[in-house]
Backbone as a chain_set.jsonl record, in Angstrom:
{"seq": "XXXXXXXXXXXXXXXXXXXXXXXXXXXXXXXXXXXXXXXXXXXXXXXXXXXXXXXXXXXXXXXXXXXXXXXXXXXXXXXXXXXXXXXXXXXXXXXXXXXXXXXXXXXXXXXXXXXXXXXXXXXXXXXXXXXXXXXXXXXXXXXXXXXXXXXXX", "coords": {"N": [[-32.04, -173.789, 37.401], [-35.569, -173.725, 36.191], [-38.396, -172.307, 38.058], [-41.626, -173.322, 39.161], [-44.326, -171.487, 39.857], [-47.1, -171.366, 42.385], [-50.127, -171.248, 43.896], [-50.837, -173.627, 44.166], [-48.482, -175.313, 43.266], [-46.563, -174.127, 44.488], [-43.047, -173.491, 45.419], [-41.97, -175.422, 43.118], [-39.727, -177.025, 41.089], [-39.273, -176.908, 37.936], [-40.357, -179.456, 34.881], [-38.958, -179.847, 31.549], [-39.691, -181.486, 29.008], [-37.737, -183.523, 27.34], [-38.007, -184.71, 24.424], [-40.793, -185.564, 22.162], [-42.815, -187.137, 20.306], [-45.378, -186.95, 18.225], [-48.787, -187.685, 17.535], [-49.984, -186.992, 15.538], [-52.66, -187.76, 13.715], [-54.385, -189.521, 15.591], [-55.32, -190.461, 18.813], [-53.663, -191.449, 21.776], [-54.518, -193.734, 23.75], [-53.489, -195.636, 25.967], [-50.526, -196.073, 27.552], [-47.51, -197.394, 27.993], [-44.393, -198.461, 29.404], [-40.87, -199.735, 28.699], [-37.893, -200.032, 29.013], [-35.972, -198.913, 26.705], [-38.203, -199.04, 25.109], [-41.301, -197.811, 24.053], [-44.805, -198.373, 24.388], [-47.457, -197.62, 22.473], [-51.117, -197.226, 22.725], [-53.748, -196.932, 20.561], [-56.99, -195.529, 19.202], [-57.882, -198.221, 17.509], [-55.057, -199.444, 17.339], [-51.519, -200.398, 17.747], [-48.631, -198.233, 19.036], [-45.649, -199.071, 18.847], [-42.706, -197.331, 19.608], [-39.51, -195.951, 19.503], [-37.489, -195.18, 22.005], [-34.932, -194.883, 22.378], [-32.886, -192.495, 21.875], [-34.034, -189.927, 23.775], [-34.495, -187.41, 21.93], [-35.175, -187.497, 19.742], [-37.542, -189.59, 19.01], [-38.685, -192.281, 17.259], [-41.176, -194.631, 15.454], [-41.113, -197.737, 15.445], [-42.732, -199.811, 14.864], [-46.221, -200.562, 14.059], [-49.536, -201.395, 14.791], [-51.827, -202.714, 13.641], [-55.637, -203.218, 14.6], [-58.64, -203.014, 14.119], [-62.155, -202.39, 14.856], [-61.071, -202.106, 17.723], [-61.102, -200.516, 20.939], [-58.618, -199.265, 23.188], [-58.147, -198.844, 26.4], [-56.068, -199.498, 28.736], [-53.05, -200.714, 29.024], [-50.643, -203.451, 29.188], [-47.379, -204.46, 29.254], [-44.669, -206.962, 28.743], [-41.747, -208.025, 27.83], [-42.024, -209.163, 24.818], [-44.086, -209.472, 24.528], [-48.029, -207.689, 24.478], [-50.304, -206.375, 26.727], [-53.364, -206.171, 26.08], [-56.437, -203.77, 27.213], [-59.411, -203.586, 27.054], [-62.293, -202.398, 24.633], [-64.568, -204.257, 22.091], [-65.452, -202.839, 19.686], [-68.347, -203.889, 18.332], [-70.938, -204.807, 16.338], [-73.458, -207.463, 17.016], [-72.891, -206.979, 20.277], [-70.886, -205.079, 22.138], [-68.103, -206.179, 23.54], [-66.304, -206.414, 26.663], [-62.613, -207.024, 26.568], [-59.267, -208.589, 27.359], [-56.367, -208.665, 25.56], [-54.035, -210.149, 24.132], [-50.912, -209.407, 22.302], [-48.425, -210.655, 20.14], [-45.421, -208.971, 19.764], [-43.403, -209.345, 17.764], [-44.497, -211.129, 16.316], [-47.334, -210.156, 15.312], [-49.818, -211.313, 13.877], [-50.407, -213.522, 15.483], [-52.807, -213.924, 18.021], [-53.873, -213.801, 21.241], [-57.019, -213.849, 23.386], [-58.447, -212.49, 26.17], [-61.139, -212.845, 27.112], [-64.018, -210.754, 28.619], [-66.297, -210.444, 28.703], [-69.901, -208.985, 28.327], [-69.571, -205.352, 27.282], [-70.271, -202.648, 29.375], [-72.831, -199.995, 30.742], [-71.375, -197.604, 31.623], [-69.25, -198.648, 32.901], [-65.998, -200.303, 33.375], [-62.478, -201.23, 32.676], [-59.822, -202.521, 34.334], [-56.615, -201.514, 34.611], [-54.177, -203.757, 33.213], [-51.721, -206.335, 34.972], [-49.129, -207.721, 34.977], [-47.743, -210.944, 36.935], [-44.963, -213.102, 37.584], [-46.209, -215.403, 35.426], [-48.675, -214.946, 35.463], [-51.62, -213.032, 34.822], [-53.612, -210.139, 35.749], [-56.218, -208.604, 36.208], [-58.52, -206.113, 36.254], [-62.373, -205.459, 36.555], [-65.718, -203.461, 36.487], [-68.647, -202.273, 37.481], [-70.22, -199.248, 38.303], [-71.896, -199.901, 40.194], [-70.727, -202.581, 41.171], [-67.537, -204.555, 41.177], [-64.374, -206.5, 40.268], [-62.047, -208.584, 40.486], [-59.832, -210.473, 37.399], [-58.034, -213.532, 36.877], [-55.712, -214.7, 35.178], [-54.39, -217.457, 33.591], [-51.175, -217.428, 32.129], [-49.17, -218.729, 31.626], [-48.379, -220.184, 28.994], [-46.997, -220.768, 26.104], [-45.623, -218.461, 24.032], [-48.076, -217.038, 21.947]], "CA": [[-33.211, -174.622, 37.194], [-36.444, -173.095, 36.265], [-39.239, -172.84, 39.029], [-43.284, -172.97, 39.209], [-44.652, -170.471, 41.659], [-48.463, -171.304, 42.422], [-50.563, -171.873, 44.992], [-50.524, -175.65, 44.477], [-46.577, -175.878, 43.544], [-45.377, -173.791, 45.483], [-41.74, -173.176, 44.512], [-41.578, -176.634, 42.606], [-38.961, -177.375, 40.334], [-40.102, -177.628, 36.501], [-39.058, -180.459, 34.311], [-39.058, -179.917, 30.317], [-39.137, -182.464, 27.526], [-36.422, -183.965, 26.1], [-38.512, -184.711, 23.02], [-41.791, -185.302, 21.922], [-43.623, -188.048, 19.807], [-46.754, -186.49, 17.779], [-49.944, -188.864, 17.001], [-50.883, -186.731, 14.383], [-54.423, -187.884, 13.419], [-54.136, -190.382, 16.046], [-55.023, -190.054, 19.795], [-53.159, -192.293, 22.524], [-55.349, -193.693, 25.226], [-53.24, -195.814, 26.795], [-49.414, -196.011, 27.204], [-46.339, -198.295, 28.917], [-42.374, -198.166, 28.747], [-39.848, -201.114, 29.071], [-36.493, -200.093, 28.749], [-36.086, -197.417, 25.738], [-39.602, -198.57, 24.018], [-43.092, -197.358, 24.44], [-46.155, -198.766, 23.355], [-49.193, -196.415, 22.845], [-52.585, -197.643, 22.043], [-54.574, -195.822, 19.683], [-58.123, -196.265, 18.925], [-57.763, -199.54, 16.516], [-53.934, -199.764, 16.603], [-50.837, -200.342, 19.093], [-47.593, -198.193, 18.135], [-44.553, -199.614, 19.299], [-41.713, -196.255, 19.83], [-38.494, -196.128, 20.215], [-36.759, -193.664, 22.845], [-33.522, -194.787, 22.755], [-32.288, -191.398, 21.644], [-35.222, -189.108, 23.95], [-34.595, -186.425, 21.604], [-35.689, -188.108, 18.282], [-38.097, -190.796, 18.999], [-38.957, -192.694, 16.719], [-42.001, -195.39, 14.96], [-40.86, -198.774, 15.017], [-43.959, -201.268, 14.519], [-47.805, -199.912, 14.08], [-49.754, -202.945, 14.81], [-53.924, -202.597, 13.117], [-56.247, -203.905, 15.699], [-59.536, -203.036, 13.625], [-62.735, -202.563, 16.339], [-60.7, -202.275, 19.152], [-61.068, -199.389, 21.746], [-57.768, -199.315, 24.364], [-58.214, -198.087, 27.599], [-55.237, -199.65, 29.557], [-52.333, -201.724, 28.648], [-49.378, -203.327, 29.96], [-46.301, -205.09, 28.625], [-43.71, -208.305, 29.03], [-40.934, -208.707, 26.836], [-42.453, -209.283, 23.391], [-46.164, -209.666, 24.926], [-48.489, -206.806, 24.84], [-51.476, -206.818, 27.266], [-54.029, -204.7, 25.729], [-57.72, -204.071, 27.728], [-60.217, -202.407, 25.859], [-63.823, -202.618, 24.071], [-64.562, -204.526, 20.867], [-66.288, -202.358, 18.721], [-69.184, -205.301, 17.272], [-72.328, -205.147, 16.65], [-74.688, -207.069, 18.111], [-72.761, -206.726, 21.351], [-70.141, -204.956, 22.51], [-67.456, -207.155, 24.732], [-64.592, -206.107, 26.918], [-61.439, -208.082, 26.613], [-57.938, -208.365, 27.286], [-55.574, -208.931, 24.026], [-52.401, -210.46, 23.778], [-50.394, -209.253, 21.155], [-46.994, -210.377, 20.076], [-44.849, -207.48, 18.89], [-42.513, -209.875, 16.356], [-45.46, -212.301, 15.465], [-48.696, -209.724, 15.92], [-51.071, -211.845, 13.968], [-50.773, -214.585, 16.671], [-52.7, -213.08, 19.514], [-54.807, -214.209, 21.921], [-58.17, -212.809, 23.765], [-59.446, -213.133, 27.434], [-62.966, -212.222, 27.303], [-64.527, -210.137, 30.032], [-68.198, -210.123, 29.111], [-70.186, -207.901, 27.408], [-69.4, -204.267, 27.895], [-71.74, -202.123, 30.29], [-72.942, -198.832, 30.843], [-70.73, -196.88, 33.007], [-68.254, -199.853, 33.068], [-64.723, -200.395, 33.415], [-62.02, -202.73, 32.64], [-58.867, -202.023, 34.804], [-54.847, -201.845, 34.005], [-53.585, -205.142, 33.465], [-50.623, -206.663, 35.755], [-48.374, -209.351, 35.085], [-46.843, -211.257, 38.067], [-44.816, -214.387, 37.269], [-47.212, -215.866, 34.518], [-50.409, -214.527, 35.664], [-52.564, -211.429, 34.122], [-54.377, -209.738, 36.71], [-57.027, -207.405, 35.565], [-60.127, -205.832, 36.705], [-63.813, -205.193, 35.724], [-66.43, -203.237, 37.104], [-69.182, -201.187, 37.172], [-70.816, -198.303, 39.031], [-71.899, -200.765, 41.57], [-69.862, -204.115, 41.206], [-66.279, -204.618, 40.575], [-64.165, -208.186, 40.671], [-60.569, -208.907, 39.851], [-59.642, -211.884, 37.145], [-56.755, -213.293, 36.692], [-55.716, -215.683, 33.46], [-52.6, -217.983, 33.862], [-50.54, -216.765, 30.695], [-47.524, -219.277, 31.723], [-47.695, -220.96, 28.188], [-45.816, -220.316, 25.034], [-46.188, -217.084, 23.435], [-49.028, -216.849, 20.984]], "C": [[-34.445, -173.723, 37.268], [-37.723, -173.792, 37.199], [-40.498, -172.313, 38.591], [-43.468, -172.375, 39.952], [-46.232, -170.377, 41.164], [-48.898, -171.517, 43.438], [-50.667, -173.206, 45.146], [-49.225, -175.788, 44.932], [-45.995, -175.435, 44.382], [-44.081, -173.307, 44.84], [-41.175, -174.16, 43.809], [-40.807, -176.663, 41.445], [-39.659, -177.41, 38.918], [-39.432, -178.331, 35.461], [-39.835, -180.091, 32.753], [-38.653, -181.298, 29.423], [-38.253, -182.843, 27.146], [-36.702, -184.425, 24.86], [-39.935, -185.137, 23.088], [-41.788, -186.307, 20.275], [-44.891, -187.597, 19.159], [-47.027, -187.943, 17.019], [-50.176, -188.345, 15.922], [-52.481, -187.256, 14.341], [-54.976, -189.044, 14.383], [-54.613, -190.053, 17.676], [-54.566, -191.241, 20.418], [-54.285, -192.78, 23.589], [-54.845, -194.742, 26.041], [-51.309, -196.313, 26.446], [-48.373, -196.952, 28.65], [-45.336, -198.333, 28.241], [-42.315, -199.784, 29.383], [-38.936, -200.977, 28.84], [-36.459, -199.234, 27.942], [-37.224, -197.858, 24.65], [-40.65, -198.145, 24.784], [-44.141, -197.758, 23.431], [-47.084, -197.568, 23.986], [-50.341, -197.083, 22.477], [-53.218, -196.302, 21.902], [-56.061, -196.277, 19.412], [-58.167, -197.401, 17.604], [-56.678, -199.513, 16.38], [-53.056, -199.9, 17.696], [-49.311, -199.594, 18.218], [-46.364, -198.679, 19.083], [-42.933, -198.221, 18.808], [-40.373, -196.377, 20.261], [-37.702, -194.983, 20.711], [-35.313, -193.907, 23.201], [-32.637, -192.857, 22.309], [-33.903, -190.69, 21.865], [-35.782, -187.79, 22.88], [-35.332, -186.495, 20.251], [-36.711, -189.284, 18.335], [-38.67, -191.504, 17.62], [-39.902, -194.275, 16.237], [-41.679, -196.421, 14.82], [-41.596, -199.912, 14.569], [-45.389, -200.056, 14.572], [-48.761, -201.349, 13.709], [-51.613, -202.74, 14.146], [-54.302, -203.515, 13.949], [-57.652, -203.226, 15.576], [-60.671, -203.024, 15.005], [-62.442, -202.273, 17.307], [-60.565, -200.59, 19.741], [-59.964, -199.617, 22.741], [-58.226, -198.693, 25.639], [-56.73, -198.224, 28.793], [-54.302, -201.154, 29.019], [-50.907, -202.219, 29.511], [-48.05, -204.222, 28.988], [-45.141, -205.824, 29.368], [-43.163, -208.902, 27.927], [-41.422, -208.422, 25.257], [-43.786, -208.988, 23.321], [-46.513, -208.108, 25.035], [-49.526, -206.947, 25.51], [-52.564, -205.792, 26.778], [-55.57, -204.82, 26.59], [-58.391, -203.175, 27.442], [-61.415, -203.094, 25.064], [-63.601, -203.144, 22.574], [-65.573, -204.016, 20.444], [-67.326, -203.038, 17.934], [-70.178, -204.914, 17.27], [-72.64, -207.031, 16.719], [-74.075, -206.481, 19.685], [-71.506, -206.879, 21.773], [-69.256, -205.626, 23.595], [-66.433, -206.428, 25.163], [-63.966, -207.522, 27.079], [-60.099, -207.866, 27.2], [-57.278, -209.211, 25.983], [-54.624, -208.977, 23.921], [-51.989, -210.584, 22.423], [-48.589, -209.524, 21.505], [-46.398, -209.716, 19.342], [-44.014, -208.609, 17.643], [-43.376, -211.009, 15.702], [-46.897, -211.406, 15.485], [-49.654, -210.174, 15.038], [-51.265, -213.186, 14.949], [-51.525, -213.911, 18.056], [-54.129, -213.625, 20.064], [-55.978, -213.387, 22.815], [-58.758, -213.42, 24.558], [-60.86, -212.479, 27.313], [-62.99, -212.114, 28.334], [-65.357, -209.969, 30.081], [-68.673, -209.219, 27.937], [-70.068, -206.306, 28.2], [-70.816, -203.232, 28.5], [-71.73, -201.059, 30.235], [-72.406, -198.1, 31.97], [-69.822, -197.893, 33.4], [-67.045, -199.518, 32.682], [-63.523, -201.109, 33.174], [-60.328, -201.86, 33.098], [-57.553, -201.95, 34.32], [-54.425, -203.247, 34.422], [-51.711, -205.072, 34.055], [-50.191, -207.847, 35.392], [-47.428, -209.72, 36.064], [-46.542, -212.63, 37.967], [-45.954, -215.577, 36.742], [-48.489, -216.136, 34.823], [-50.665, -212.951, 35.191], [-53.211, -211.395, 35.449], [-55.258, -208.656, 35.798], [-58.751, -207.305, 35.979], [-61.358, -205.171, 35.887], [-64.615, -204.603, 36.057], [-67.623, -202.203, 36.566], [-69.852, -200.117, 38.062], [-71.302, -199.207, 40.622], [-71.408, -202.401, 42.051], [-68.545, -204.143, 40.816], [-65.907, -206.39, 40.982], [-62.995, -207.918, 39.794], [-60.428, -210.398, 38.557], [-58.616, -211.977, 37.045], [-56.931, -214.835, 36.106], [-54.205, -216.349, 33.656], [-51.538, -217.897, 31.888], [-48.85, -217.504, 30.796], [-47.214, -219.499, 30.365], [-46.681, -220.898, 27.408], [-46.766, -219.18, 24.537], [-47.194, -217.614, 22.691], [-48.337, -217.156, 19.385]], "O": [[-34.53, -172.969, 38.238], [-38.072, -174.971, 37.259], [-40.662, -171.295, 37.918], [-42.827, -172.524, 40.993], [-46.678, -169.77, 40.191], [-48.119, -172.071, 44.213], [-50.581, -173.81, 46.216], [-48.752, -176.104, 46.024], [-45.094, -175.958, 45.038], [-44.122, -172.741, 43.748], [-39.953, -174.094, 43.682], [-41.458, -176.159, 40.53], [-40.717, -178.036, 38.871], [-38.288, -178.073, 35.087], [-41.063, -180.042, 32.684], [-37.581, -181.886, 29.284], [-37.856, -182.159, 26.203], [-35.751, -184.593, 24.096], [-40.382, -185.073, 24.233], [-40.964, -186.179, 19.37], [-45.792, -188.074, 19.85], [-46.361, -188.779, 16.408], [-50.634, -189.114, 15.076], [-53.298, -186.901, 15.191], [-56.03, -189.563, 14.015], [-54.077, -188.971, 17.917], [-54.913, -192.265, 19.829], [-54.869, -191.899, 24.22], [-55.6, -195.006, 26.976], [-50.91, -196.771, 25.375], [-48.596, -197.027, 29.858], [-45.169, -198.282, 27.023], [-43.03, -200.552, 30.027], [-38.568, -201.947, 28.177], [-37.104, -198.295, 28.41], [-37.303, -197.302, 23.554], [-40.765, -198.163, 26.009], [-44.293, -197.575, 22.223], [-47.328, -196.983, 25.041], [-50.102, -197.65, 21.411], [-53.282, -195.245, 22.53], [-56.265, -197.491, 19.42], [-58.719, -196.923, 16.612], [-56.472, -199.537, 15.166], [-53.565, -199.583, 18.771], [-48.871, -200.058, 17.166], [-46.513, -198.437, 20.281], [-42.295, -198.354, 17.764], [-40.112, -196.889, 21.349], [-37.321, -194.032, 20.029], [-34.655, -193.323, 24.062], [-31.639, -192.505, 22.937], [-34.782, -190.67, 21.004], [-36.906, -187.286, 22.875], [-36.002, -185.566, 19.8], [-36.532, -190.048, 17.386], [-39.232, -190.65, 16.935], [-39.315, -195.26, 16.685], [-41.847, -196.606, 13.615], [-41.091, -200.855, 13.961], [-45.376, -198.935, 15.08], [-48.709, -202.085, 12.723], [-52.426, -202.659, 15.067], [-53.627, -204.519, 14.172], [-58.105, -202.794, 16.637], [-60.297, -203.51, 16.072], [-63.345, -202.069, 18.118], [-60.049, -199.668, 19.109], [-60.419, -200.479, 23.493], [-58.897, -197.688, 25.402], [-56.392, -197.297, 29.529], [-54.748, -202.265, 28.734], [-50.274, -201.507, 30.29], [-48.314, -204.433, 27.804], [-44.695, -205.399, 30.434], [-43.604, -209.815, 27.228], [-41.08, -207.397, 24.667], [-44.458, -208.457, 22.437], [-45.707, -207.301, 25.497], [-50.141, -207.886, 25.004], [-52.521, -204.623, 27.16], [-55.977, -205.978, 26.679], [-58.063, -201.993, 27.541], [-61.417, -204.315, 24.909], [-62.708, -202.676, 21.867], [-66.664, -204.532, 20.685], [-67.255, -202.797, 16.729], [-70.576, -204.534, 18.371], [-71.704, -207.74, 16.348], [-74.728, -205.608, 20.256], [-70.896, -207.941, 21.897], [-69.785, -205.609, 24.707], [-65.679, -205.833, 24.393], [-64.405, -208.604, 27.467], [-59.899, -206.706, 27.559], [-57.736, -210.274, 25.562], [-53.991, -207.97, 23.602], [-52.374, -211.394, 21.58], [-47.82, -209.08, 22.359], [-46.71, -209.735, 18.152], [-44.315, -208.342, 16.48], [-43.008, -211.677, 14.735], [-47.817, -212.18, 15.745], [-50.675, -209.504, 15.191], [-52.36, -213.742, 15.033], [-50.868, -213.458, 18.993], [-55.174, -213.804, 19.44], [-55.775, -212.177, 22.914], [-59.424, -214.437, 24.368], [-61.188, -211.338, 27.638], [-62.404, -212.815, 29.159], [-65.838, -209.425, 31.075], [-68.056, -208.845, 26.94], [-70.379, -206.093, 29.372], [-71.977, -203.182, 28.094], [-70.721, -200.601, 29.701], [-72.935, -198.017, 33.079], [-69.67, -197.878, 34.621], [-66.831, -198.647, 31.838], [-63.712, -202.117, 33.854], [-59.801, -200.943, 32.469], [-57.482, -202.571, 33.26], [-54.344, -203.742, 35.547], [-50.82, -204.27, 33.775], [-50.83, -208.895, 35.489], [-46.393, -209.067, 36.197], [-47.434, -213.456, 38.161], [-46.442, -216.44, 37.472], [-49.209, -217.109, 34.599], [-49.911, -211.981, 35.27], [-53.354, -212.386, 36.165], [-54.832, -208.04, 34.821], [-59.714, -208.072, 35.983], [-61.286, -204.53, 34.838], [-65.151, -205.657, 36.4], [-67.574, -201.518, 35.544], [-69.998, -200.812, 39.068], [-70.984, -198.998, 41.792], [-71.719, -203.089, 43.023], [-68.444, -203.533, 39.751], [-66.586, -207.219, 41.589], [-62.933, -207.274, 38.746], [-61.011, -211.415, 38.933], [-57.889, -210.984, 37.054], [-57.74, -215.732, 36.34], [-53.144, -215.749, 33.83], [-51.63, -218.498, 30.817], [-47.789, -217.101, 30.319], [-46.06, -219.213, 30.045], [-45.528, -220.955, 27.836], [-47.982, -218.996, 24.571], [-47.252, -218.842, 22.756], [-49.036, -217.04, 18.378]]}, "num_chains": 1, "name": "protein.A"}
């Protein structure tokens, strides 16, 4: 097994790749697994990956989501939770954005306000059909949380 030798690591173990996913023209800014997929969010898009074989991954869905900035996402089943800036003029909003991966023009949108300077909108949580997700800014923060029992989107 090959080792790191630094003043941080120490003599720490080093782990290599088993494959590799390129964005190409694309950057990721926010990412979650569920079993052998991965969603990435991209600036206006969500890709949906599949790692069943780590060595080959491969593109299974690329969802357009026009405007939209990601910052943090999470995932349930079919549901995607996406939380991230809408690109608008007159005035920018953060949201959260439920997307369904086998229906993704059905999708729904918690509003979080208009977006602020030096503001934040946290990683969304799902805990038996509630969203959790936070907001804040340089000197205020506050949790919400959205009851998401119904039927999908």
């Amino acid at each position: 097994v090959p080792r790191a030798t630094s003043a941080l690591l120490g003599d720490a173990p080093t782990v290599a790749p088993l494959g590799v996913y390129s964005l190409e023209d694309q950057t990721g800014s926010a990412i979650a697994a569920e079993g052998k997929r991965v969603l990435v969010a991209t600036k206006g898009s969500l890709l949906e990956l599949d790692f069943a074989d780590p060595a080959n991954p491969r593109k299974t869905a690329e969802i357009s989501l026009p405007l939209w900035q990601f910052s943090n996402l999470a995932v349930s089943g079919q549901r995607v939770y996406l939380a991230g800036e809408h690109k608008e003029l007159p005035i920018e909003r953060t949201a959260v954005v439920e997307v369904n991966l086998r229906s993704p023009e059905s999708q729904r949108i918690a509003d979080m306000g208009p977006a602020e300077e030096f503001g934040w909108i946290g990683q969304p949580s799902i805990v038996r059909g509630y969203l959790y997700v936070g907001k804040g800014t340089l000197l205020t923060s506050a949790l919400r949380v959205f009851d998401i029992s119904g039927k999908e989107p």
